[in-house]
Amino acid sequence: MTDLNTLEADVLAQVAAAGDLSTLDAVRVAAVGKTGSISGLLKTLGAMSPEERKTQGAAINALRDKVQEAIAAKKAALEAAELDARLASETLDLSLPAPYRRKGSVHPTMQTMDEMISIFAEMGFAVAEGPDIEDDFHNFTALNFPEKHPAREMHDTFFFNPKESGERMLLRTHTSPVQVRTMVSQKPPIRIIAPGRTYRCDNDATHTPVFHQVEGLVIDKGIHMGHLKWTLETFLARFFETDAVTTQFRPHHFPFTEPSAEMDVQCDRSGGEIKIGQGTSWLEILGCGMVHPNVLRACGIDPDEYQGFAFGMGVDRLGMLKYGMPDLRDMWSSDVRWLSHYGFSAFAAPNPASGLS
Ligand code: DAH
């Protein structure tokens, strides 16, 4: 018993004395690791008489639990101290006057959005807008989403609490509802893009809960996939500032288009970074298709008279590709070092004539 008491006092003293996480971990390994002192004691139980094993087993297990608890508490304290130290050393006094070199800059997402708008504007598209807080009709029903479509579930969509009528408003999950708002309020021919914020319950290196899309919609007589392909290829070549891009349509499914496709651009991934317009790889870049007759009907347009195409692309994603930003989450961390590295001058408004970026 005395041995156990001595061991306990010894290990607990080492835990208390550990000044950083790596020392603490070394103490943990030496005591309760696979070949640690306490683990070693547990291995001696097999050679004991049943009586002895009962008392010694309980005592050694209690010692192990006590040591593990002490280590966990010390770890939490060391981590908290480390965080406090970081917070103290990285404070930024926002009340101080900004030094001259800290000029404000245009966020790369907004720069990308401006570039996209300026290219489409030159191609004859008007800009349309819609609310960020949408209803089920515009975000889903009018876009031909079946009643039980998984995108309606809480998993993807941020819903508000139901109103008294039972109706639940939501944060739009895409910019496609602006198509619906445009078609019910304007007569064809229609040629619009809808840039804006979109929201989904998703967060990793390539998804953030708030992101940006540019939607496109063209409705007229005799519109076909050829018009869609030309429009997108022309846009992409201008956006990536190359003479031409090679693209491919891959069949896909969207409820609001038929046929639907995803468009890939040819790219080269060999040198560690992605180069558009060369190479042997393909990169998915947007979704598109011919507007589904049910969508036209839901908006009061006769599908036998008018046809149209639509597309939707992620602005943040296109910006990441063009400007080589590896992690989408950095875009929202408000780190001034990141912003001054990737930001753009507020005076260099992009337009295709004087240059985009
Ligand atoms: N709304 C789609 C999304 O967010 C993107 C999209 C795909 C838009 C195809 C379209 C389209 O207009 O035709 O994933």
CSV table of N, CA and C and ligand atoms in Angstrom, one decimal, residues 173-174 176 179 200 213 215-216 254 256-257 287-289 310-312, ligand 1:
chain,number,residue,atom,x,y,z
A,173,THR,N,-31.4,29.2,-50.1
A,173,THR,CA,-30.3,28.3,-50.3
A,173,THR,C,-29.5,28.4,-51.6
A,174,HIS,N,-30.1,29.2,-52.5
A,174,HIS,CA,-29.5,29.5,-53.8
A,174,HIS,C,-30.1,30.8,-54.3
A,176,SER,N,-31.5,30.9,-57.2
A,176,SER,CA,-32.5,30.6,-58.2
A,176,SER,C,-33.9,31.2,-57.9
A,179,GLN,N,-34.9,33.9,-60.2
A,179,GLN,CA,-35.5,33.6,-61.5
A,179,GLN,C,-37.0,33.7,-61.4
A,200,ARG,N,-26.4,28.0,-46.4
A,200,ARG,CA,-26.7,26.6,-46.2
A,200,ARG,C,-25.9,26.1,-44.9
A,213,GLN,N,-23.5,33.4,-54.8
A,213,GLN,CA,-23.8,32.9,-56.2
A,213,GLN,C,-24.1,33.9,-57.2
A,215,GLU,N,-26.6,33.8,-60.4
A,215,GLU,CA,-27.5,33.1,-61.2
A,215,GLU,C,-27.7,33.7,-62.6
A,216,GLY,N,-28.0,32.9,-63.6
A,216,GLY,CA,-28.2,33.5,-64.9
A,216,GLY,C,-29.5,33.0,-65.4
A,254,PHE,N,-31.0,18.7,-61.8
A,254,PHE,CA,-31.6,19.8,-60.9
A,254,PHE,C,-33.1,19.8,-61.2
A,256,PHE,N,-35.1,22.1,-61.4
A,256,PHE,CA,-35.7,23.3,-62.1
A,256,PHE,C,-35.2,23.4,-63.6
A,257,THR,N,-34.3,22.4,-64.0
A,257,THR,CA,-33.9,22.4,-65.4
A,257,THR,C,-34.0,21.0,-66.0
A,287,GLY,N,-23.5,24.8,-62.4
A,287,GLY,CA,-24.7,24.0,-62.7
A,287,GLY,C,-25.5,24.8,-63.7
A,288,CYS,N,-26.2,24.1,-64.6
A,288,CYS,CA,-27.0,24.8,-65.7
A,288,CYS,C,-27.9,23.9,-66.3
A,289,GLY,N,-28.7,24.4,-67.2
A,289,GLY,CA,-29.7,23.6,-68.0
A,289,GLY,C,-30.7,24.4,-68.7
A,310,ALA,N,-30.7,28.5,-67.9
A,310,ALA,CA,-30.4,29.1,-66.6
A,310,ALA,C,-29.1,28.5,-66.2
A,311,PHE,N,-28.4,29.2,-65.3
A,311,PHE,CA,-27.1,28.7,-64.7
A,311,PHE,C,-26.9,29.3,-63.4
A,312,GLY,N,-26.1,28.6,-62.6
A,312,GLY,CA,-25.8,29.1,-61.3
A,312,GLY,C,-24.3,28.8,-60.9
B,1,DAH,N1,-29.3,26.5,-57.8
B,1,DAH,C1,-28.2,25.5,-58.0
B,1,DAH,C2,-27.5,25.3,-56.7
B,1,DAH,O1,-27.4,26.2,-55.9
B,1,DAH,C3,-27.3,26.0,-59.1
B,1,DAH,C4,-28.0,26.0,-60.4
B,1,DAH,C5,-27.9,24.9,-61.2
B,1,DAH,C6,-28.7,27.1,-60.8
B,1,DAH,C7,-28.5,24.9,-62.4
B,1,DAH,C8,-29.3,27.1,-62.1
B,1,DAH,C9,-29.2,26.0,-62.8
B,1,DAH,O2,-30.0,28.1,-62.5
B,1,DAH,O3,-29.8,25.9,-64.1
B,1,DAH,O4,-26.9,24.3,-56.5
